[in-house]
Tab-separated table of C-alpha atoms in Angstrom:
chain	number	residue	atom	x	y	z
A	1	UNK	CA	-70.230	-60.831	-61.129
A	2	UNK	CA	-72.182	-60.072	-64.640
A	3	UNK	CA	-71.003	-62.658	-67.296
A	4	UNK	CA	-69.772	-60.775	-70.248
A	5	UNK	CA	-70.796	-62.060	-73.730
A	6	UNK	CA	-67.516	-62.412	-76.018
A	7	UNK	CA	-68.359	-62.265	-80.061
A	8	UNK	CA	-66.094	-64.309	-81.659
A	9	UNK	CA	-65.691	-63.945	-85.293
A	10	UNK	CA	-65.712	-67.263	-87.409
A	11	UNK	CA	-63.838	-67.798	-90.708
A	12	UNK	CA	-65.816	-66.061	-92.942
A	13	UNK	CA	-67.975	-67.656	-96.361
A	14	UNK	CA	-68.572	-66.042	-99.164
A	15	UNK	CA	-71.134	-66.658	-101.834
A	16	UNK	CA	-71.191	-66.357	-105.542
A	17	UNK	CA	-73.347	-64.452	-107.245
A	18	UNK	CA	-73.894	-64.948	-110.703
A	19	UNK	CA	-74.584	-61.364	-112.897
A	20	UNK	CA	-75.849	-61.184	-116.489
A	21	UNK	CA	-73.786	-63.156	-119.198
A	22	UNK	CA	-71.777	-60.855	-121.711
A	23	UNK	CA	-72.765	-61.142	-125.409
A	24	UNK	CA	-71.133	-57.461	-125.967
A	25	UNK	CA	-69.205	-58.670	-128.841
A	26	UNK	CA	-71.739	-60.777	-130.469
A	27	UNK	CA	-73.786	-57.529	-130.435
A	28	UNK	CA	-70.747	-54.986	-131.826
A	29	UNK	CA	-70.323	-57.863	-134.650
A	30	UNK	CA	-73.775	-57.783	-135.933
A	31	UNK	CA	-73.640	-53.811	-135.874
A	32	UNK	CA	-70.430	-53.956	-137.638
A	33	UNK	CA	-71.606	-55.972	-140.724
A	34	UNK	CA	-74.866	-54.349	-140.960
A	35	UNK	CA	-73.093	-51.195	-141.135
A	36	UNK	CA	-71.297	-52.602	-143.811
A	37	UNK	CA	-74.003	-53.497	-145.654
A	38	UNK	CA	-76.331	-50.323	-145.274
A	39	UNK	CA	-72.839	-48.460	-146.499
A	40	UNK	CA	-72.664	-49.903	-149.157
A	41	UNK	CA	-76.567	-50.086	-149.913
A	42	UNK	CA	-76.204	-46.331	-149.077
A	43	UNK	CA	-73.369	-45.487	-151.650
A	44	UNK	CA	-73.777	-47.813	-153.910
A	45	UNK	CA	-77.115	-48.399	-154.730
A	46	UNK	CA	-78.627	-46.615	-157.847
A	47	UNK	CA	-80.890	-43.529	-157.856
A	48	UNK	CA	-84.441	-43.858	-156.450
A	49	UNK	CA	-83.395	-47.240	-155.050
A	50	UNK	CA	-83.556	-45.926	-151.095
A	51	UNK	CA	-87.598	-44.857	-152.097
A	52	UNK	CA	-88.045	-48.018	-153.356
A	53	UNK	CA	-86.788	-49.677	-149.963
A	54	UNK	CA	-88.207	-47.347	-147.319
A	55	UNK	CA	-91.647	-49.830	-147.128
A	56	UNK	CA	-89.129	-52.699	-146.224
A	57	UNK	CA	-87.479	-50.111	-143.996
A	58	UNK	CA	-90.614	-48.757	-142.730
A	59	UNK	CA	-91.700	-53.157	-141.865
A	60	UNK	CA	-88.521	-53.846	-139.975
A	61	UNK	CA	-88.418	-50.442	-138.148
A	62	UNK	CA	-92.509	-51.700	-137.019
A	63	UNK	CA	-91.424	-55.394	-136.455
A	64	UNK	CA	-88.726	-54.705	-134.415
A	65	UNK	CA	-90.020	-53.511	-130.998
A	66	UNK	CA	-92.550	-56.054	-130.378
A	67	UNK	CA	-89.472	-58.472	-130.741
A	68	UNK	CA	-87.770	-56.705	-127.807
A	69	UNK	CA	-90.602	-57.040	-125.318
A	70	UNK	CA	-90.119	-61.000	-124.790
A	71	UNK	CA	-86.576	-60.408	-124.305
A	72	UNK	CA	-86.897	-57.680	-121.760
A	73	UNK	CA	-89.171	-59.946	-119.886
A	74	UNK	CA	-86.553	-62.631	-120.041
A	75	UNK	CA	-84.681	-60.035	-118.105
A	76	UNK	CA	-86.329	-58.967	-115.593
A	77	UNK	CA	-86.983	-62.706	-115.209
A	78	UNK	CA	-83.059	-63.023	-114.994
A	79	UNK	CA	-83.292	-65.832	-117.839
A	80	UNK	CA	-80.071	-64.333	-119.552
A	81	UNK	CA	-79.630	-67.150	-121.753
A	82	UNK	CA	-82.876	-66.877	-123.294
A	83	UNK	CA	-82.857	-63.126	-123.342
A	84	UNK	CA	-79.949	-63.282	-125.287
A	85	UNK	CA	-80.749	-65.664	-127.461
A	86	UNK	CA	-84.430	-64.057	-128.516
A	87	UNK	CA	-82.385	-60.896	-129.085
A	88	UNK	CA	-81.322	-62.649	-131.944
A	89	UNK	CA	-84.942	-62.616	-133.595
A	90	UNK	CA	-84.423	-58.597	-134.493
A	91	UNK	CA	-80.955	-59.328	-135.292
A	92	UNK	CA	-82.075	-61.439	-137.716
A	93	UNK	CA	-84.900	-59.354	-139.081
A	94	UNK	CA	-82.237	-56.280	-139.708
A	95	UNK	CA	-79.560	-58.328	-141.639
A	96	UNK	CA	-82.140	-59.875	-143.617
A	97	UNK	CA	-83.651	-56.636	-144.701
A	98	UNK	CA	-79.719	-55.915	-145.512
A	99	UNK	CA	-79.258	-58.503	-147.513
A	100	UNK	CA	-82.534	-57.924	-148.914
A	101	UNK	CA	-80.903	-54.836	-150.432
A	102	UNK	CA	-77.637	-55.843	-150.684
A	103	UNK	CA	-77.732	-58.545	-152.970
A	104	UNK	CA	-79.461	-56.843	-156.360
A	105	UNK	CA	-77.146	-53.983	-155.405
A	106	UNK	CA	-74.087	-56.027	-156.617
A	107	UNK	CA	-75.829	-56.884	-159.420
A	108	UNK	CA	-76.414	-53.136	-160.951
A	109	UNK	CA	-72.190	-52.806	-161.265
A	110	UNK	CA	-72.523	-54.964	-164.139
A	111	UNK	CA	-68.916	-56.194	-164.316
A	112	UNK	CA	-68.484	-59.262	-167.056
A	113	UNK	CA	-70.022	-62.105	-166.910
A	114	UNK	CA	-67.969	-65.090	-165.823
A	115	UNK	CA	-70.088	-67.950	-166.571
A	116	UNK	CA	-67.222	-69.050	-168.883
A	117	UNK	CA	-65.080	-69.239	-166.161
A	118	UNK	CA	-66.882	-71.088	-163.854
A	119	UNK	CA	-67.595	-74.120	-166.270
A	120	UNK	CA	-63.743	-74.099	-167.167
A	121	UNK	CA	-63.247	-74.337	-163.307
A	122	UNK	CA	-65.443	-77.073	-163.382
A	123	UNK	CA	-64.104	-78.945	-166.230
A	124	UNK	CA	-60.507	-78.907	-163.984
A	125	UNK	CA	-62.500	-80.314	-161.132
A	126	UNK	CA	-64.079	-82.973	-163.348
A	127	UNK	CA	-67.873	-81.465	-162.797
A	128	UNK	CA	-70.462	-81.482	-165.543
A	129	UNK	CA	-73.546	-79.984	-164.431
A	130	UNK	CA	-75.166	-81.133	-167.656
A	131	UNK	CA	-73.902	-84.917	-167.082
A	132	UNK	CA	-75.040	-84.687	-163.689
A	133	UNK	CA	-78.346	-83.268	-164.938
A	134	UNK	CA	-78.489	-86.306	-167.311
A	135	UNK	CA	-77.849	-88.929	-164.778
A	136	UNK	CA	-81.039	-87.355	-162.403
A	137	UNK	CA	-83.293	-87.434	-165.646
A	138	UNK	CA	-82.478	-91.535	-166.350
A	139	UNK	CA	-83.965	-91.836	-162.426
A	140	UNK	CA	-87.647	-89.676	-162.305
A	141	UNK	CA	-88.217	-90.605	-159.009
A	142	UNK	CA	-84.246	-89.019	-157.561
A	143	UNK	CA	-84.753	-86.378	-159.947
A	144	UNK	CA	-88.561	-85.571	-158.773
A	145	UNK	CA	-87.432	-85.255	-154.787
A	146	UNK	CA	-84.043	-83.530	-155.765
A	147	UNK	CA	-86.264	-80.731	-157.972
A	148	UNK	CA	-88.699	-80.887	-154.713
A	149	UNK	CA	-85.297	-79.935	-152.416
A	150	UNK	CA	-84.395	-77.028	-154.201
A	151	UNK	CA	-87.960	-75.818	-154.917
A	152	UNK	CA	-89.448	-76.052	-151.120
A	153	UNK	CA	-87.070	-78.017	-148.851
A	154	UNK	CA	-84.610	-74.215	-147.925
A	155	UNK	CA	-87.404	-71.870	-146.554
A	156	UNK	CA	-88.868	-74.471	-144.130
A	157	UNK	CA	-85.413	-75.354	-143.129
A	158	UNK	CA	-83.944	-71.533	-142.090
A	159	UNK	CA	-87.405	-70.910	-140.732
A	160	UNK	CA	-86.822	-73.501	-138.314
A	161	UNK	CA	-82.755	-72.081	-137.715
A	162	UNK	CA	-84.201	-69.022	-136.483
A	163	UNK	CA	-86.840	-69.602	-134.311
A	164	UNK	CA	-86.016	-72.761	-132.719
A	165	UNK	CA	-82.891	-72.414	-130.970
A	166	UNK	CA	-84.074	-68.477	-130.535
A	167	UNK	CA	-87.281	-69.833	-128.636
A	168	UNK	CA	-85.765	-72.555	-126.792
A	169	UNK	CA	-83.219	-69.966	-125.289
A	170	UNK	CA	-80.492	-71.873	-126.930
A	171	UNK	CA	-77.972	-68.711	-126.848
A	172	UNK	CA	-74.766	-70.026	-128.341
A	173	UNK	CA	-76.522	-71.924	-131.491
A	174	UNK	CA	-78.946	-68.562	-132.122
A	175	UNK	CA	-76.254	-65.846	-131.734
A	176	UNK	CA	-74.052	-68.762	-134.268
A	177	UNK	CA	-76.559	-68.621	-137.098
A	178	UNK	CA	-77.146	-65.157	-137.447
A	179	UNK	CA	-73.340	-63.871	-137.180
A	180	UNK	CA	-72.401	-66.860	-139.658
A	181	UNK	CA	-75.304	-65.022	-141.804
A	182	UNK	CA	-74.038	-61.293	-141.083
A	183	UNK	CA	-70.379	-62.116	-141.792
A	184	UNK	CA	-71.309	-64.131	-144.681
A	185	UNK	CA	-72.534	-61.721	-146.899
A	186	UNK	CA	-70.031	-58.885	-146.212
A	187	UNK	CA	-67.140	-61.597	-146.986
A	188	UNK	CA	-69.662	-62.130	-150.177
A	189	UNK	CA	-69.783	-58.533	-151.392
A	190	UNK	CA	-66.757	-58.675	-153.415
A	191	UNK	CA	-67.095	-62.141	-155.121
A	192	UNK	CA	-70.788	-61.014	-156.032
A	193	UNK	CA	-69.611	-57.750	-157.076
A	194	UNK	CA	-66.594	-58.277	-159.287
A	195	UNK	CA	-67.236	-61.704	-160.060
A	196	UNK	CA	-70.927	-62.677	-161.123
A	197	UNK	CA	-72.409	-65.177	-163.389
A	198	UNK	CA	-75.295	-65.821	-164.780
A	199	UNK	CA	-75.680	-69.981	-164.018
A	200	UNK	CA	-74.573	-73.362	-165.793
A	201	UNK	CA	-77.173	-73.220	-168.713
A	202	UNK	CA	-75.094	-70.041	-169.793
A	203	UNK	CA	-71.662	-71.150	-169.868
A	204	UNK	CA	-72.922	-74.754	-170.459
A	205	UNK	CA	-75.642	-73.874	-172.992
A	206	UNK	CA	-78.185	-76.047	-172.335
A	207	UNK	CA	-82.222	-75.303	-172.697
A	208	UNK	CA	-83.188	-73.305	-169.322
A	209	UNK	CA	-86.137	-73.744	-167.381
A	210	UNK	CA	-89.024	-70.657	-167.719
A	211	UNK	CA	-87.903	-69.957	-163.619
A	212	UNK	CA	-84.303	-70.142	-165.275
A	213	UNK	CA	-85.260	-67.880	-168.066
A	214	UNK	CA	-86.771	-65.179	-165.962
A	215	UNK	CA	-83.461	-65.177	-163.665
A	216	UNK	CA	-81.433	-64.530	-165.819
A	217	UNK	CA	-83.963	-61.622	-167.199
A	218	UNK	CA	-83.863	-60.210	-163.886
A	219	UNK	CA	-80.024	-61.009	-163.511
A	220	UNK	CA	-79.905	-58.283	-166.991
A	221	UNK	CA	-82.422	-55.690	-165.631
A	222	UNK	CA	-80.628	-55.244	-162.518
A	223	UNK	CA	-77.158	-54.835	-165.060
A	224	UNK	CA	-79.394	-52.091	-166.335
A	225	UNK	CA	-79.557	-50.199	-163.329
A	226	UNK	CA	-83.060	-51.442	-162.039
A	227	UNK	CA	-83.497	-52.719	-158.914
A	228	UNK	CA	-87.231	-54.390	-160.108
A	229	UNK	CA	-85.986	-57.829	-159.631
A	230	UNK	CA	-89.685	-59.514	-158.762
A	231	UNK	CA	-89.436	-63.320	-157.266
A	232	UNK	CA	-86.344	-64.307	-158.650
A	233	UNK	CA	-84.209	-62.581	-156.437
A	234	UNK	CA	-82.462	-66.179	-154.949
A	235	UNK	CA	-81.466	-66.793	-158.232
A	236	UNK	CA	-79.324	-63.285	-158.343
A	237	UNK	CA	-76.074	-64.769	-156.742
A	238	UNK	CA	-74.277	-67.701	-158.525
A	239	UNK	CA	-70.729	-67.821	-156.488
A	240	UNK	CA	-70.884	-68.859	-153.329
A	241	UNK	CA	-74.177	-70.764	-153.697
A	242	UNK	CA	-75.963	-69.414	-150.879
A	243	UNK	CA	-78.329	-72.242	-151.639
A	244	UNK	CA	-76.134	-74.386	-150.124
A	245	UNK	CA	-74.934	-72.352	-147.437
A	246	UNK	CA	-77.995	-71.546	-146.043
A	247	UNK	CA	-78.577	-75.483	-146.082
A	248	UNK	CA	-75.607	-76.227	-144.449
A	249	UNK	CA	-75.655	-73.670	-141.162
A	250	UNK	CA	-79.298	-73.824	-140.980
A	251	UNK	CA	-78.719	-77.346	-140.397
A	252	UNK	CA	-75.647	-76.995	-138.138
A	253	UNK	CA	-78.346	-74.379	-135.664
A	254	UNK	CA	-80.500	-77.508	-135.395
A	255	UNK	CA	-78.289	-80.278	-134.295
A	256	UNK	CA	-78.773	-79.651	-130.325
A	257	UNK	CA	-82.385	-80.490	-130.970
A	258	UNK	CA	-82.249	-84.725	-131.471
A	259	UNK	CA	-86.012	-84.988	-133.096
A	260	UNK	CA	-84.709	-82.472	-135.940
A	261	UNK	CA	-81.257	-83.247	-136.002
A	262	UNK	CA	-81.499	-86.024	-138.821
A	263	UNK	CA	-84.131	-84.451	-140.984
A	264	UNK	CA	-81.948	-81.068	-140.581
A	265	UNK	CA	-78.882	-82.920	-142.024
A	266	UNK	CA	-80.741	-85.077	-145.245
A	267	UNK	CA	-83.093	-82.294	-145.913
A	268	UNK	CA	-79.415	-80.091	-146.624
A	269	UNK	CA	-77.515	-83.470	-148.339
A	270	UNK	CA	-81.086	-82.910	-151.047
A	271	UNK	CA	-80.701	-79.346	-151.073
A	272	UNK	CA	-76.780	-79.336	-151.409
A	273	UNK	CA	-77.166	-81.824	-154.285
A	274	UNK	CA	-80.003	-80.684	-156.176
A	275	UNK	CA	-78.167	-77.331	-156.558
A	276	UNK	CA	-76.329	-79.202	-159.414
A	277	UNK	CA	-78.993	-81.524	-161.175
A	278	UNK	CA	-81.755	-78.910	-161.357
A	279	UNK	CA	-79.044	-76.824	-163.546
A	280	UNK	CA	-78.964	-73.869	-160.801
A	281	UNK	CA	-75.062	-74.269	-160.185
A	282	UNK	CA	-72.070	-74.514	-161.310
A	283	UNK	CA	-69.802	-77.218	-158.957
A	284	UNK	CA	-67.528	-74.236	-157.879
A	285	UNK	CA	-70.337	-72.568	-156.239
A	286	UNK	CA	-71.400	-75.569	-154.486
A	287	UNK	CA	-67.415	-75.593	-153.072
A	288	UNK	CA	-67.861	-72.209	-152.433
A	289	UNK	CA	-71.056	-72.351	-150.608
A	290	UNK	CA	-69.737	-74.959	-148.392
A	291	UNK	CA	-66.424	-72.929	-147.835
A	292	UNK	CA	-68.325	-70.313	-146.858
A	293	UNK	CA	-70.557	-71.973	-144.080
A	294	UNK	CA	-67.233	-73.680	-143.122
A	295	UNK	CA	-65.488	-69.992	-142.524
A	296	UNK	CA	-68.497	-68.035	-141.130
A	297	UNK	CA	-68.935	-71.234	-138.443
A	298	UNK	CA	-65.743	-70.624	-137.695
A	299	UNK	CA	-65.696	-67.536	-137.347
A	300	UNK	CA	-68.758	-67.205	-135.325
A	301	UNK	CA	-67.519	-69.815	-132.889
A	302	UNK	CA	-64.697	-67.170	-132.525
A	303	UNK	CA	-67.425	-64.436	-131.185
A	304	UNK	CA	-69.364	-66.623	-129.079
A	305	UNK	CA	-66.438	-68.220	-127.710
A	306	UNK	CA	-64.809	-64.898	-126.523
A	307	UNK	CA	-68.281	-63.903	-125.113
A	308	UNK	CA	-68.378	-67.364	-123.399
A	309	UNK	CA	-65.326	-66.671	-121.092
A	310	UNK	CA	-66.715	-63.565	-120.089
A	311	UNK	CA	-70.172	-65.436	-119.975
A	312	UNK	CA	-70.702	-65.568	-116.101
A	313	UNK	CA	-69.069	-62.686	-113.668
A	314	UNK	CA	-69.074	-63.320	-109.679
A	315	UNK	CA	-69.534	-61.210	-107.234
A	316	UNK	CA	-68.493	-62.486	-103.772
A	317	UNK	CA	-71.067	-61.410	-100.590
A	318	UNK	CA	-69.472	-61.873	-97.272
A	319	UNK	CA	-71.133	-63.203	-94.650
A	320	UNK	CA	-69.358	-62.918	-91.277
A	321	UNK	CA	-71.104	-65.472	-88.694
A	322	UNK	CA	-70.792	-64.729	-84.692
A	323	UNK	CA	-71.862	-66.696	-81.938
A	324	UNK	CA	-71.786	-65.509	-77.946
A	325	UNK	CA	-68.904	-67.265	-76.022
């Protein structure tokens, strides 16, 4: 008699998968505040100011796709993390051509001044920019590194925000720092809009400095209508003091990495401090600089949270294993 060969079936396994993390939302925020901010650049801007723009278009429209092609290697490598988190390098090239715009845009409204407000808000909250300006002066050397922050300390520091965590496929920080940058000037709009100032040697009258001085020509020009604001376009926006926000989150992006974490942290302690004793700031938009970065964060954290549950889908392959009885 021919022995018959009996498959039995044993309990089966089952493997997970892992497909493509979701930053969908991260993604629909970004487009959401740069809509924002091209509407209102759009509608709001004066006339001849989108022919004046279309070379900084006409740059981030040609920067852009070379940008992509890292990232879609990173996927067909199946590196999501770091896919996702070089995606943020156009991200960040688009909002900052936004705010590029955005900013002197507020400034052409030309609602009243409220430099005299400011320093009365200060004088509640026991801040004198010119007494803190005086106490800097009786110390050259704190008074030489402090002017040194402000002047060069910012521009190294957010260069480093971006790229770093971007290039080191650090998704969560990356995707952080440019939504905290994207929300933070559309919750901005309004305050710069209805509420702008000039800075503390206005409402405080004291001597300003010739950068000072040509600010606060610019700041009038762009009251005028004009839209020529030259190279003192950071000095356009006096509440929140994005000085000091851009300090503060581009120093929050660098704490994963432990050889920058330190210098990240004093190098924005100078900056936030020298916002005051160089005469740029009023104390209220040091507060509201720091509010700011303190919102946005949060804020951000909501995004990448959300996208962080949804991070990692499974899909289950059964394998059913026989053997001959």
């Amino acid at each position: 008699m021919t022995p018959i060969a009996i498959a039995q079936t044993e309990p089966t396994d089952q493997i997970e998968v892992p497909s493509a993390p979701s930053s969908a939302l991260v993604h629909l925020t970004l487009a959401a505040c740069a809509a924002v901010m091209l509407a209102f650049c759009a509608i709001a801007a004066p006339r001849g100011a989108l022919h004046a723009a279309l070379p900084l278009l006409e740059t981030t429209l040609l920067l852009i796709p070379p940008l992509l092609v890292p990232a879609a290697f990173c996927h067909e490598r199946k590196a999501w993390d770091r896919r996702d988190a070089i995606l943020m390098l156009p991200w960040t090239l688009v909002v900052a051509a936004l705010i590029t715009q955005a900013a002197p845009t507020t400034a052409t409204f030309a609602f009243p001044l409220r430099d005299s407000l400011w320093r009365s808000l200060d004088q509640h909250l026991f801040i004198s920019v010119p007494a803190i300006m005086a106490f800097t002066a009786r110390h050259p050397f704190l008074q030489s590194l402090l002017n040194y922050s402000y002047a060069w300390m910012l521009h190294p520091l957010i260069l480093l925000a971006i790229f770093v965590p971007a290039l080191s496929g650090k998704r969560v920080t990356a995707q952080r720092f440019v939504l905290v940058n994207a929300l933070s000037f559309v919750l901005a709009l309004p305050f710069m809009l209805l509420l702008p100032a000039v800075g503390p040697w206005v409402g405080w009258h004291f001597a300003p400095t010739a950068l000072q001085h040509a600010c606060e020509a610019t700041i009038y020009e762009l009251r005028k209508g004009s839209l020529q604001i030259g190279d003192s376009f950071g000095g356009i926006v006096c509440l929140p003091s994005f000085h000091v926000f851009w300090a503060v989150v581009s120093a929050h992006a660098l704490q994963p990495f432990r050889l920058l974490r330190y210098p990240a942290i004093a190098a924005a302690a100078l900056i936030t401090v020298s916002t005051m004793t160089t005469g740029w700031h009023y104390g209220v938009d040091v507060i509201a600089g720091l509010s700011m970065a303190l919102l946005t964060t949060w804020l951000a954290d909501l995004v990448v949270s959300h996208a962080g549950h949804t991070k990692i889908k499974t899909s289950k392959v059964t394998i059913n294993l026989t053997k001959n009885a």
